[in-house]
C-alpha positions as CSV (number, residue, x, y, z in Angstrom):
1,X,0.0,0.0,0.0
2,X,2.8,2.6,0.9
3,X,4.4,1.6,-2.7
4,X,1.5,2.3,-5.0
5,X,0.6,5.6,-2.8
6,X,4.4,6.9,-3.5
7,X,4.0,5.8,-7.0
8,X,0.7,7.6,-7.4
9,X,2.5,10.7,-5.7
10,X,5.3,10.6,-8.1
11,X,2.6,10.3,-11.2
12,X,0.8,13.5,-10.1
13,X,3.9,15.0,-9.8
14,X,5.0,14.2,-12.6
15,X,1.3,15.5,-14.9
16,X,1.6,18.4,-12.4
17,X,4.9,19.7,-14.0
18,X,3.9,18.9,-17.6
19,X,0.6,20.4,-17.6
20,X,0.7,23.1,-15.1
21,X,3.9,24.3,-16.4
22,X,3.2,23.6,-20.2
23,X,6.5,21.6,-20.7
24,X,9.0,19.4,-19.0
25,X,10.8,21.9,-16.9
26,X,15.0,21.3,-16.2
27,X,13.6,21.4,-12.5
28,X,11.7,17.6,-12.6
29,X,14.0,14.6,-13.7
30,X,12.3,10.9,-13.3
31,X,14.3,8.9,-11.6
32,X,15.7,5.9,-13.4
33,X,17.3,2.8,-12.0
34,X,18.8,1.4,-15.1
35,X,20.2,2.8,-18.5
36,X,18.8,0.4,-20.4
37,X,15.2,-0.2,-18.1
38,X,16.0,-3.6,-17.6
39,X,15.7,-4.6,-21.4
40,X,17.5,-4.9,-24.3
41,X,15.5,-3.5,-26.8
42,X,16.6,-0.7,-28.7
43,X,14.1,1.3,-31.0
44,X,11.8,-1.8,-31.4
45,X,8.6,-1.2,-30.0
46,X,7.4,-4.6,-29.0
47,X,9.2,-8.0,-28.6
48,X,7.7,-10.9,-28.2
49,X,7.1,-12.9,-25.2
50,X,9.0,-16.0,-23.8
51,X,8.2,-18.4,-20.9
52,X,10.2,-18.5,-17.6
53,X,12.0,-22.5,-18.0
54,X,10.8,-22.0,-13.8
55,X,7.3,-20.9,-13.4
56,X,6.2,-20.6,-16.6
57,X,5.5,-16.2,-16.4
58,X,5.2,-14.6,-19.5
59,X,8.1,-12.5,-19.9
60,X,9.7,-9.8,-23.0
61,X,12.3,-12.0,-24.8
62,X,14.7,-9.0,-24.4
63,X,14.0,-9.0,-20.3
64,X,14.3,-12.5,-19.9
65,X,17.9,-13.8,-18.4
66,X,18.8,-16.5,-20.9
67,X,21.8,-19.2,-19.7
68,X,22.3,-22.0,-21.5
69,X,22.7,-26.0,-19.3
70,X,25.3,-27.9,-20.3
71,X,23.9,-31.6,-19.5
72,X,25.1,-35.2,-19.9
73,X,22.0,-37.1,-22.2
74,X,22.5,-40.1,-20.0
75,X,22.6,-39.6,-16.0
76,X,25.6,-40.9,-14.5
77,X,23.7,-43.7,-12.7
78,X,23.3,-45.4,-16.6
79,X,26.6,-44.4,-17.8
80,X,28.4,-47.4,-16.6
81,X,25.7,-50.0,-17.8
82,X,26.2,-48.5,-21.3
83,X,29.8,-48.8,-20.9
84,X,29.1,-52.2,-20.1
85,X,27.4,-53.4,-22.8
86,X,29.2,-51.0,-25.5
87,X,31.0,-52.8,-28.3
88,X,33.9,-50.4,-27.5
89,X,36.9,-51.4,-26.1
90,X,37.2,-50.0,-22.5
91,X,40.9,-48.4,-22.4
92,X,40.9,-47.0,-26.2
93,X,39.0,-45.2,-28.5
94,X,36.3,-45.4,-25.9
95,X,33.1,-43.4,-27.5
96,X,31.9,-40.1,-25.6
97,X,28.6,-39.4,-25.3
98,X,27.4,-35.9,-26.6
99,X,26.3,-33.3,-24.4
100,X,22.4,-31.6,-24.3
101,X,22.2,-27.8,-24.8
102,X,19.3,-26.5,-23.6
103,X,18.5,-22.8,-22.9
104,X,16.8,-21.9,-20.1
105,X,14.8,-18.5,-20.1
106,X,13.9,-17.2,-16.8
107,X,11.4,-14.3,-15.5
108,X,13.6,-11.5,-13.2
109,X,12.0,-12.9,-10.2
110,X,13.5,-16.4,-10.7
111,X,16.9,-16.1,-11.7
112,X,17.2,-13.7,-8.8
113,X,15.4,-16.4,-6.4
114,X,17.7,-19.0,-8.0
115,X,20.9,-17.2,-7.7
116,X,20.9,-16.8,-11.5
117,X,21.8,-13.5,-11.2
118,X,22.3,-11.0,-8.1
119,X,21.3,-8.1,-6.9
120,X,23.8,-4.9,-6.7
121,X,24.2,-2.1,-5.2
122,X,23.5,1.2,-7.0
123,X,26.8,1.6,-7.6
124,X,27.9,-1.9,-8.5
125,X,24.4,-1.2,-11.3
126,X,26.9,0.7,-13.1
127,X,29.5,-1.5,-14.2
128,X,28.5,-2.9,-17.4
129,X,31.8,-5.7,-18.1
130,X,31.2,-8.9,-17.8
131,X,31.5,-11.1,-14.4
132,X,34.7,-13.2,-14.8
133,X,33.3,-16.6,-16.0
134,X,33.7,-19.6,-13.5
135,X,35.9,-22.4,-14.9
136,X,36.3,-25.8,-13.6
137,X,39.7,-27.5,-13.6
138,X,40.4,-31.0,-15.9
139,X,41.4,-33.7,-13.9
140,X,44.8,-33.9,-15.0
């Protein structure tokens, strides 16, 4: 309740200084909490929308945090009966299995729930480079 009577505060503000005043005055600047709004769409006036991989919200493809899972196709609990029964010799030229790509799209909400993605600070908002990317070691 205290959120939607400041945002109704803000919004007749806001109509105050453009009508009562006849133009946006210098005075009155909206406050914005990111450059881009939270989207990536530039000059396109609609995109179109996407389900959350989680809950299933409808969400702007642009909006939606997209991170691709890198997944065996057989669980580890099968792996070894297939080994079994492969025609493959054990030690050498032993066949790998391929790896499922899927992309997961996810609603704000969830990927912050999740730990998808974090929440900053304002000033932390500002830095735009990209977080250094986690890399597991090879068994050697």
């Amino acid at each position: 309740r205290d959120r939607y009577q400041r945002r109704v505060r803000g919004v007749l503000r806001f109509l105050y200084y453009f009508l009562v005043r006849g133009s946006r005055s210098s005075s009155i600047i909206m406050t914005v909490k990111r450059r881009n709004h939270g989207r990536s769409k530039k000059n396109r006036g609609h995109t179109r929308p996407v389900r959350c991989s989680n809950c299933g919200k409808c969400t702007p493809k642009d909006k939606a945090i997209k991170r691709f899972m890198v997944r065996n196709i057989v669980e580890t609990a099968a792996l070894r009966d297939i080994s079994d029964a492969s025609a493959y010799a054990q030690n050498q030229d032993q066949y790998i299995l391929p790896k499922m790509y899927l992309k997961m799209q996810y609603c704000v909400s969830c990927a912050i729930h999740s730990h998808i993605v974090r929440v900053r600070s304002r000033e932390d908002r500002r830095v735009r480079t990209q977080p250094q990317r986690f890399r597991r070691r090879l068994a050697q």
